[in-house]
Short mmCIF file of C-alpha atoms in Angstrom, two decimals:
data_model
loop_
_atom_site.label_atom_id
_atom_site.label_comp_id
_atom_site.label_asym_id
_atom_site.label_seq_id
_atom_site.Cartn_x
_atom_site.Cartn_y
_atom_site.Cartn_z
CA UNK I 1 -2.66 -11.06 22.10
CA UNK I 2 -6.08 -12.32 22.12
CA UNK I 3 -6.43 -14.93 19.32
CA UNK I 4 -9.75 -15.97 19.99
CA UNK I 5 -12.53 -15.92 16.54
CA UNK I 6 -14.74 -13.32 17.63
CA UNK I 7 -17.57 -15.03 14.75
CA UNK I 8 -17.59 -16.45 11.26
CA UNK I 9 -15.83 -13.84 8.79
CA UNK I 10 -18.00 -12.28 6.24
CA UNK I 11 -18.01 -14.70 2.92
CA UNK I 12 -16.29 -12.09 0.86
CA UNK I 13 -13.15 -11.85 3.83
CA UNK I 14 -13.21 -16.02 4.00
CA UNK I 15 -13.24 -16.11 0.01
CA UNK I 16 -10.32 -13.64 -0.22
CA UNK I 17 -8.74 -15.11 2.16
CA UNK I 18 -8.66 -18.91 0.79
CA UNK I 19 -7.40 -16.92 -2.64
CA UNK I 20 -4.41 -15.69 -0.87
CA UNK I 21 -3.04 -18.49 0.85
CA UNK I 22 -2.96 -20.35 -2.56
CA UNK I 23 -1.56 -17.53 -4.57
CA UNK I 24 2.24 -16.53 -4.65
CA UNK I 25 3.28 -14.60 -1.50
CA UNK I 26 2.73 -11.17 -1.00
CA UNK I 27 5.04 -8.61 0.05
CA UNK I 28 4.05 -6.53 3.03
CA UNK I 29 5.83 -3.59 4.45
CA UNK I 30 4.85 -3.21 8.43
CA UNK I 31 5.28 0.39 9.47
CA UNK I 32 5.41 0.93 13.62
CA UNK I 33 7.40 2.14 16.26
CA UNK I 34 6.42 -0.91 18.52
CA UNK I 35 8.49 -3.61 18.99
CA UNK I 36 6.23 -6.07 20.32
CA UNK I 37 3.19 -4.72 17.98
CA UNK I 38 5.74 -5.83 15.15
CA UNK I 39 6.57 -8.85 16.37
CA UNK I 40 2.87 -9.94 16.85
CA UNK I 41 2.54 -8.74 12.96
CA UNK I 42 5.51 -10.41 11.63
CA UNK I 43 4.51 -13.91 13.24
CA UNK I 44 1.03 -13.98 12.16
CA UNK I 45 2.39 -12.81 8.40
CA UNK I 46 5.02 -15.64 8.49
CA UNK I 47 2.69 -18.46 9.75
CA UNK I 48 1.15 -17.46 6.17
CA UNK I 49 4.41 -17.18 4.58
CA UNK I 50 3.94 -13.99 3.51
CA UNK I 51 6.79 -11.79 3.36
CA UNK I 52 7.16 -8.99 4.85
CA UNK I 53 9.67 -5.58 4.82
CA UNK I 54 9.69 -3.57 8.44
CA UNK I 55 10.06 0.20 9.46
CA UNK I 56 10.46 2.12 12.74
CA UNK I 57 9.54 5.22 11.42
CA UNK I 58 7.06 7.02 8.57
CA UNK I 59 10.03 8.85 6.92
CA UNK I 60 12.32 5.36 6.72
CA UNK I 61 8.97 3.47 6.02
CA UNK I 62 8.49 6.07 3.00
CA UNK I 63 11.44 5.15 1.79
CA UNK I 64 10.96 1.84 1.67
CA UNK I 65 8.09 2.08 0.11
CA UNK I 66 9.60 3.53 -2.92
CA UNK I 67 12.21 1.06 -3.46
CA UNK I 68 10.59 -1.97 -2.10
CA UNK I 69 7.07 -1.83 -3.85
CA UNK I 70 5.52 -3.76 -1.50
CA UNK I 71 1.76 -4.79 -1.96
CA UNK I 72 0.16 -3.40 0.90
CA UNK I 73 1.58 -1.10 3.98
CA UNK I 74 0.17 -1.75 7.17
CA UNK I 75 0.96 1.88 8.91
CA UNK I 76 0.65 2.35 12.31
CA UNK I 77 -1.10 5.84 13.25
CA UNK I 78 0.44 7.37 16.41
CA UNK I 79 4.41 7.95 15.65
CA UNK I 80 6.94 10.30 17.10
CA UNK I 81 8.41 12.58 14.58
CA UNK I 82 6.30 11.66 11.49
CA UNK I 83 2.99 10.09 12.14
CA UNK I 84 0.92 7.66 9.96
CA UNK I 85 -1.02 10.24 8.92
CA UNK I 86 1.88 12.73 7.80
CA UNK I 87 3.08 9.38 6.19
CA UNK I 88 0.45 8.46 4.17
CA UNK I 89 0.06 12.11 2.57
CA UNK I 90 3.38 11.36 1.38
CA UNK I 91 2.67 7.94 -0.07
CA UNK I 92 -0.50 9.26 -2.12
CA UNK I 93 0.94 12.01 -3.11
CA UNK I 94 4.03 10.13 -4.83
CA UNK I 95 2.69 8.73 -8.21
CA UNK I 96 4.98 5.76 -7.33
CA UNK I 97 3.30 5.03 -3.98
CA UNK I 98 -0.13 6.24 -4.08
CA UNK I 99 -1.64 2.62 -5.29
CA UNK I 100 -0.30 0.56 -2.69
CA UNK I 101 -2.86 -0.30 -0.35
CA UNK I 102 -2.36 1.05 3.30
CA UNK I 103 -4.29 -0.51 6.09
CA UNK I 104 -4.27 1.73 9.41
CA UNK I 105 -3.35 0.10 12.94
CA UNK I 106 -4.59 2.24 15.72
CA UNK I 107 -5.03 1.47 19.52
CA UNK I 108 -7.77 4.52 19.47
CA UNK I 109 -11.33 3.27 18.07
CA UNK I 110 -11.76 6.74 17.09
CA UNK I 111 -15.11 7.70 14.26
CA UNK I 112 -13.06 11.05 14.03
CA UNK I 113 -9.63 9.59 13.51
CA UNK I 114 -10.72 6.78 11.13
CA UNK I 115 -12.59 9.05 9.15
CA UNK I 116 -9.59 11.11 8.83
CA UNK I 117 -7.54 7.96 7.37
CA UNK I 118 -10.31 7.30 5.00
CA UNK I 119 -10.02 10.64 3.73
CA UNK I 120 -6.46 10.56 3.46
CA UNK I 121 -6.44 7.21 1.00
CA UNK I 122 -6.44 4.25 3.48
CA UNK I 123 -8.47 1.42 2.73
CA UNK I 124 -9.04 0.13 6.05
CA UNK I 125 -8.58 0.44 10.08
CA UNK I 126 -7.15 -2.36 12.09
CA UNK I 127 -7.46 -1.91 16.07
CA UNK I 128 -4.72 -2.29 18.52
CA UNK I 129 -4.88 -4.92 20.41
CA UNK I 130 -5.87 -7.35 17.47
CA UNK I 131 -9.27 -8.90 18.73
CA UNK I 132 -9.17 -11.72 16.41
CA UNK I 133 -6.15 -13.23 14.14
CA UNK I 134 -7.67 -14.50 11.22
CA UNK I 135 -10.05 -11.57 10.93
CA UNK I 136 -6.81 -9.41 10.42
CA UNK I 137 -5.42 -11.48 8.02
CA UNK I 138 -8.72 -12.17 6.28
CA UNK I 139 -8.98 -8.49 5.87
CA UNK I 140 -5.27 -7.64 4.58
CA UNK I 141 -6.15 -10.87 1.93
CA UNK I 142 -9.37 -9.05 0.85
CA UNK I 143 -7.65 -5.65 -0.05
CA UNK I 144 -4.62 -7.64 -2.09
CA UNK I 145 -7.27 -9.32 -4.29
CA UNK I 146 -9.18 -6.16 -4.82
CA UNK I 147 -5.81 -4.62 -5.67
CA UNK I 148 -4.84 -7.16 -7.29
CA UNK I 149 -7.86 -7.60 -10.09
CA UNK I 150 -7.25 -3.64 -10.69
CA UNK I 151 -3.59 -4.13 -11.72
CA UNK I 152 -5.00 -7.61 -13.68
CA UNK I 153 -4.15 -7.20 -17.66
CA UNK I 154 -6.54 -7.75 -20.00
CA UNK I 155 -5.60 -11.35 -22.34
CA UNK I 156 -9.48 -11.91 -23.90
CA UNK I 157 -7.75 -10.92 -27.50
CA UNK I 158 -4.36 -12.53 -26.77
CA UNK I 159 -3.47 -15.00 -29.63
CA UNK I 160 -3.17 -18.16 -28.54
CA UNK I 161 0.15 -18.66 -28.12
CA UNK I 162 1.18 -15.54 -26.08
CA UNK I 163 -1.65 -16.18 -23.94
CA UNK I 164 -0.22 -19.40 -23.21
CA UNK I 165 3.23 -17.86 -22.11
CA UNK I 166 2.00 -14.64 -20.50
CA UNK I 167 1.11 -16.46 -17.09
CA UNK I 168 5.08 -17.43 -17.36
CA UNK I 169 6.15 -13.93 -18.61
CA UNK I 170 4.16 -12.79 -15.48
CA UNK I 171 5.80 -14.90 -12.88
CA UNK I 172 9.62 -14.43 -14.49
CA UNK I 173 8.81 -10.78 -14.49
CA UNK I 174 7.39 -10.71 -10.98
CA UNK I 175 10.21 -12.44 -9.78
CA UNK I 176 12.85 -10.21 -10.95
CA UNK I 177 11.61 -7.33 -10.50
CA UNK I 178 10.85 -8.17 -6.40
CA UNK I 179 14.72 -8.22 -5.46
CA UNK I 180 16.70 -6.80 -8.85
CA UNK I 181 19.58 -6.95 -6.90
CA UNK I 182 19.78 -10.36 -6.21
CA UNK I 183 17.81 -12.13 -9.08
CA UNK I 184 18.10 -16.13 -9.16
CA UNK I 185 20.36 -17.80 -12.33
CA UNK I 186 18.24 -18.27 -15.40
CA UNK I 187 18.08 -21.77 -15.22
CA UNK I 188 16.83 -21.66 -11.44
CA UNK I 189 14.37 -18.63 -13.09
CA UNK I 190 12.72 -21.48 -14.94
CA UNK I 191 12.75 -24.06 -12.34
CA UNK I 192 10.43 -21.83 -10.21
CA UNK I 193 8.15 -21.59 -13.18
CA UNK I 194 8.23 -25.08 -14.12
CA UNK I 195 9.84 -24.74 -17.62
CA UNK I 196 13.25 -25.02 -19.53
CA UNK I 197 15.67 -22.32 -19.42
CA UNK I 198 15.52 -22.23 -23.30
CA UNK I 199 11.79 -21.82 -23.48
CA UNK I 200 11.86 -18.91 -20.62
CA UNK I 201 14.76 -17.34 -23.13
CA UNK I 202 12.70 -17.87 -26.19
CA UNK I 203 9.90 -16.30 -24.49
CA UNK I 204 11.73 -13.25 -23.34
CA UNK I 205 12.77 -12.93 -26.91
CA UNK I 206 9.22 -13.10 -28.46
CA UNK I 207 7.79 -10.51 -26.01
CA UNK I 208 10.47 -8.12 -25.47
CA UNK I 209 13.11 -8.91 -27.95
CA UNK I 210 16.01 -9.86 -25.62
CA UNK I 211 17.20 -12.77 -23.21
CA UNK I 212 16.38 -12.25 -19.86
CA UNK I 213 18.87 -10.31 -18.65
CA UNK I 214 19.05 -8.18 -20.86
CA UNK I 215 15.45 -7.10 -20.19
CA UNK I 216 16.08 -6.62 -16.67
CA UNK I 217 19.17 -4.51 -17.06
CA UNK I 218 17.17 -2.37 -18.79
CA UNK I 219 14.64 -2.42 -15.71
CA UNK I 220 16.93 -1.70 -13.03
CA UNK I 221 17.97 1.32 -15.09
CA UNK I 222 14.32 2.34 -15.77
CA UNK I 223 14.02 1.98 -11.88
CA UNK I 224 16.69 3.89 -11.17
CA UNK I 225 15.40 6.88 -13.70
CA UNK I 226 12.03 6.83 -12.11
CA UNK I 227 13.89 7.08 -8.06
CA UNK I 228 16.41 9.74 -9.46
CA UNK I 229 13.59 11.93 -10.58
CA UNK I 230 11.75 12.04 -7.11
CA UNK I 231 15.08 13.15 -5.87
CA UNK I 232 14.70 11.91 -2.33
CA UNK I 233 16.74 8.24 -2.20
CA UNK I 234 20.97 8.60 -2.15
CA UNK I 235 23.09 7.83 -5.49
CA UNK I 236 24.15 5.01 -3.36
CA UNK I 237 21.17 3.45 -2.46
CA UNK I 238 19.42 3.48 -5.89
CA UNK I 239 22.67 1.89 -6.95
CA UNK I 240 22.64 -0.80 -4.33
CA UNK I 241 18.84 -1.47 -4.24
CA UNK I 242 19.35 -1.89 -8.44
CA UNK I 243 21.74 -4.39 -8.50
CA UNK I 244 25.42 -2.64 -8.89
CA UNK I 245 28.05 -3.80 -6.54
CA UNK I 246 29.31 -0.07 -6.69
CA UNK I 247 28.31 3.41 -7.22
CA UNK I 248 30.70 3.57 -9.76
CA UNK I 249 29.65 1.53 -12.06
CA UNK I 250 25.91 2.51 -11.67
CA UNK I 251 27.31 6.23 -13.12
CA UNK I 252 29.07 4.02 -16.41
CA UNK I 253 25.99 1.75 -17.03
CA UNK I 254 23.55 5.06 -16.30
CA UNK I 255 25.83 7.56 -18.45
CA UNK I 256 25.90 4.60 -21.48
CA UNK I 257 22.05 4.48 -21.39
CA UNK I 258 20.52 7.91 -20.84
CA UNK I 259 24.08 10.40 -21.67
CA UNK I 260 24.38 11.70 -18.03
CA UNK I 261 25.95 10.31 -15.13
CA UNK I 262 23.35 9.69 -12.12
CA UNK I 263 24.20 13.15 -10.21
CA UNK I 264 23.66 15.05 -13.53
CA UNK I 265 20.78 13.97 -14.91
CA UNK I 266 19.10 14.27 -11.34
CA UNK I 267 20.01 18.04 -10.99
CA UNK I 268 18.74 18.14 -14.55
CA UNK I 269 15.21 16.31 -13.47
CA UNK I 270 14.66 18.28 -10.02
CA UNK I 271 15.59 21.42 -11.53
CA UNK I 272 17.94 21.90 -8.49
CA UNK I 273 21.63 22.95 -8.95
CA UNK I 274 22.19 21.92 -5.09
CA UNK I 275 23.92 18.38 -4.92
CA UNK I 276 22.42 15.66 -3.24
CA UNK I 277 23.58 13.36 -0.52
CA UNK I 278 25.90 11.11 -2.54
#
């Protein structure tokens, strides 16, 4: 790959840019059938330290999407079996998915074909082979701050207090809810944030009234609701990608929240009486 600048970046791309590399690390999902395409993506994502989740295929890269949540897809246009742009009808057409930024990554400098991703919900076209490094990344950095400052609450009449904690409230949440399965102990929770495992509690408690973990039980069952509904993701993977070690007890914590076990209350949601993959 040619890493050569090929000229100064725009001041908007350099501004975004600088933003990003200070902010906390975004997940990106990398969707391609090319090895070495990925691996060119994946180094110049780490050398950022952002993270980033990988498919080999639209439908497995849909997928993803939905349980992941990445913050920006970077979909590559020409794939066998489902291409990017069967893919990305998918992801805008899923209330779940249809936010996330998607970038395009073509190796045809097409006016037809981009016009066709533009029309379709993409954001932006990358070309194959990538002319210039930071220009790629400078662009990916621009469309996570403009997505970014959409998603951005609104804390002007915040009391004081709350205001003070809601920066916190946004990192704890942030945190969990990136890998529910595998959430970090409360008191390494607040070590991340720079604060006291009591105060994180107490704040938990103000907002939402109940300790941490409490809330995000409640979250991973919420999650779980929302994936059951679209009726597309296995029993067994919702379970998994929420945090249950099996999915047995997924059905008991499920059944004691919403009064039907997972299967049910999915045939009850899709209005199907067929039974899904398990």
């Amino acid at each position: 790959m040619n890493r050569q600048s090929s000229g100064p970046l725009p001041t908007c791309l350099r501004d975004a840019l600088q933003i990003f590399m200070q902010a906390q690390a975004p997940c990106l999902l990398l969707i391609d059938d090319c090895a070495s395409d990925l691996r060119v993506l994946i180094d110049m994502l780490a050398a950022r330290q952002w993270r980033t989740i990988v498919a080999f295929d639209g439908r497995d890269g849909y997928r993803k999407a939905i349980l992941k949540q990445p913050d920006l897809i970077l979909l590559d246009v020409r794939m066998p079996q489902m291409d990017g742009f069967a893919t990305c009808r998918l992801l805008k057409a899923n209330t779940h998915t249809r936010d996330i930024p998607v970038i395009f990554l073509t190796a045809a400098d097409d006016k037809a074909e981009r016009l066709s991703g533009f029309e379709l919900g993409a954001v932006d076209y990358v070309v194959k082979p990538f002319a210039s490094e930071e220009e790629v990344v400078a662009r990916i950095a621009l469309h996570l701050d403009l997505a970014r400052r959409l998603v951005r609450p609104d804390t002007s009449e915040t009391p004081p207090q709350e205001a003070a904690q809601a920066p916190m409230l946004r990192g704890a949440t942030r945190i969990l809810l990136e890998d529910m399965a595998h959430p970090p102990p409360p008191d390494q929770l607040a070590h991340m944030l720079g604060t006291s495992e009591k105060r994180l509690n107490d704040s938990f408690h103000q907002a939402f009234g109940v300790p941490i973990f409490a809330w995000l039980r409640e979250q991973r069952l919420l999650r779980a609701r929302q994936l059951l509904e679209q009726g597309e993701t296995s029993i067994a993977d919702i379970a998994a990608h929420c945090g249950y070690t099996s999915p047995a007890n997924f059905s008991t914590a499920f059944r004691e929240r919403f009064g039907l076990t997972p299967r049910d209350f999915r045939k009850q949601a899709t209005g199907t009486a067929s039974t899904p993959p398990p």
